[in-house]
Coordinates of N, CA and C in Angstrom, one line a residue:
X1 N 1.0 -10.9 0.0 CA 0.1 -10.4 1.0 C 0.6 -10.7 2.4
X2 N 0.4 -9.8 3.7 CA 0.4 -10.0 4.6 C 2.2 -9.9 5.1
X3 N 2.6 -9.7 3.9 CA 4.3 -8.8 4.6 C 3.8 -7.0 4.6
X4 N 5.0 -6.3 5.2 CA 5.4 -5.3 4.4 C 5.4 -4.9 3.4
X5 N 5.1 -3.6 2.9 CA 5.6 -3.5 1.7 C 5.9 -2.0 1.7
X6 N 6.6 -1.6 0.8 CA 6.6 -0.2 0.7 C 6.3 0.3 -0.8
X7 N 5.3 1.4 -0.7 CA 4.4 1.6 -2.0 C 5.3 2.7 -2.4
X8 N 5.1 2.7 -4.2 CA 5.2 4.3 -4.6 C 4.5 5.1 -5.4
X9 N 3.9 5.5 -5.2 CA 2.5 5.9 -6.5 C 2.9 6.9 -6.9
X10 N 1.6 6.8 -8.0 CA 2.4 8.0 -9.0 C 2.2 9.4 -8.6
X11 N 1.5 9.7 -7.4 CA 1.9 11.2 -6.8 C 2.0 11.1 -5.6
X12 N 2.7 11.9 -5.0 CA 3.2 12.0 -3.4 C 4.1 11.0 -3.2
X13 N 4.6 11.2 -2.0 CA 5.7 10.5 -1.1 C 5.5 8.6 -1.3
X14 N 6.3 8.2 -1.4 CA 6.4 6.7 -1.1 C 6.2 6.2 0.5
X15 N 5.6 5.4 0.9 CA 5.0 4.5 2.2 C 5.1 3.4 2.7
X16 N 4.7 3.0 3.9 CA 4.5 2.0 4.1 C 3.5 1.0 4.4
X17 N 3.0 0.1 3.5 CA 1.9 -0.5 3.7 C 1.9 -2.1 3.8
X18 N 0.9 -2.5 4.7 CA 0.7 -3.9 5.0 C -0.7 -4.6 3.9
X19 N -0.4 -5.0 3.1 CA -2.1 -5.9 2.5 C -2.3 -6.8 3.3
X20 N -3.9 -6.3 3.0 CA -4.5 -8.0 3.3 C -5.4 -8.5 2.6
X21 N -6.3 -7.5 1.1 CA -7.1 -7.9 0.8 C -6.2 -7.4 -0.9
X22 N -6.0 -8.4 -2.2 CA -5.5 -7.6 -3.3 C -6.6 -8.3 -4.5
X23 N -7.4 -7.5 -4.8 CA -8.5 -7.3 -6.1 C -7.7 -7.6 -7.5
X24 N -8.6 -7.6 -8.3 CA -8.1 -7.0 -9.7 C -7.6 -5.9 -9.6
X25 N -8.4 -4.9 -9.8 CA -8.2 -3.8 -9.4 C -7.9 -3.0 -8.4
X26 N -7.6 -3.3 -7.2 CA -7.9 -2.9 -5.9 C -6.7 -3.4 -5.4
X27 N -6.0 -2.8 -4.2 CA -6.0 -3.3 -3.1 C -6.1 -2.9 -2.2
X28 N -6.1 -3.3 -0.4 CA -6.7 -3.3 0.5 C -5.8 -3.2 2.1
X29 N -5.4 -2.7 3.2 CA -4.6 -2.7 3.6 C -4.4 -1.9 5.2
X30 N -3.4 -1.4 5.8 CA -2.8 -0.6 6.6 C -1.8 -0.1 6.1
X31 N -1.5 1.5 6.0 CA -1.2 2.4 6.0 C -0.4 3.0 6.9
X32 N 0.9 3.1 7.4 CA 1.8 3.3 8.3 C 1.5 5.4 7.9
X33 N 1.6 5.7 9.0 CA 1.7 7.2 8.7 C 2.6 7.8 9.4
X34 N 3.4 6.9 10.2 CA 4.5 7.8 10.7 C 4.6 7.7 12.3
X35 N 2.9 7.5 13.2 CA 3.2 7.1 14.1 C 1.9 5.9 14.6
X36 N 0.9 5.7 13.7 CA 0.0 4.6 13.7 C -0.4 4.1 12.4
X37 N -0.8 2.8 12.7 CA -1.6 2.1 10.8 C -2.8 2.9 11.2
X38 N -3.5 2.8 9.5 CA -4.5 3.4 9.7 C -5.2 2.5 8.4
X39 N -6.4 1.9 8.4 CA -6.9 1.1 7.0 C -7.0 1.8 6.1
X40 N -6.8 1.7 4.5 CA -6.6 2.3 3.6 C -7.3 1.3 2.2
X41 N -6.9 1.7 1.4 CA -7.7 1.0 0.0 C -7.1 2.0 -1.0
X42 N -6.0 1.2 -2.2 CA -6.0 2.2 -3.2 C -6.6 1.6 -4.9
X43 N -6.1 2.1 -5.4 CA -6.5 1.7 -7.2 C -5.1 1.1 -7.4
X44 N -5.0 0.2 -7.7 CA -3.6 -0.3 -8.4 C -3.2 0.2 -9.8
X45 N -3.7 1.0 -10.5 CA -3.5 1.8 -11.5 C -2.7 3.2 -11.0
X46 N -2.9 3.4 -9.7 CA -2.3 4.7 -9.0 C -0.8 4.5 -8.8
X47 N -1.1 2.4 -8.4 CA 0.9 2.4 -8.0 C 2.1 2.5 -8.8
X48 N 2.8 2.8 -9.2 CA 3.6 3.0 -9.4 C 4.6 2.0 -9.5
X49 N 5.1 1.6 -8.2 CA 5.7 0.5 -8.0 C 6.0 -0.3 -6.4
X50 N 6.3 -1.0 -6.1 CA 6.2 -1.4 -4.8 C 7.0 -2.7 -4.4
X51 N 7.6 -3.5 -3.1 CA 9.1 -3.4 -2.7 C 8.1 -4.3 -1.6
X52 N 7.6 -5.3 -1.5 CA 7.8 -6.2 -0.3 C 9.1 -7.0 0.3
X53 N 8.5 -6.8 2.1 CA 10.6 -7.5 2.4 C 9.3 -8.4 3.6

């Protein structure tokens, strides 16, 4: 929590996201979109895989 990470889920483009909040199920976060974060929340059954640095 609270690095970088970059997401890949299992549809659409791979990202950039910051956590701050990780559920069972859930996690919780900022969303890089290219030119600002934006707060976000996905299902962790959606990810795919993912790459903290």
């Amino acid at each position: 929590m609270y690095r970088n990470t970059y997401i890949w889920p299992q549809y659409g483009p791979g990202f950039w996201f910051f956590p701050i909040f990780v559920g069972r199920t859930s996690v919780a976060g900022f969303r890089w979109t290219g030119s600002s974060w934006i707060y976000a929340g996905y299902d962790l059954g959606r990810i795919t895989s993912f790459t903290c640095y």
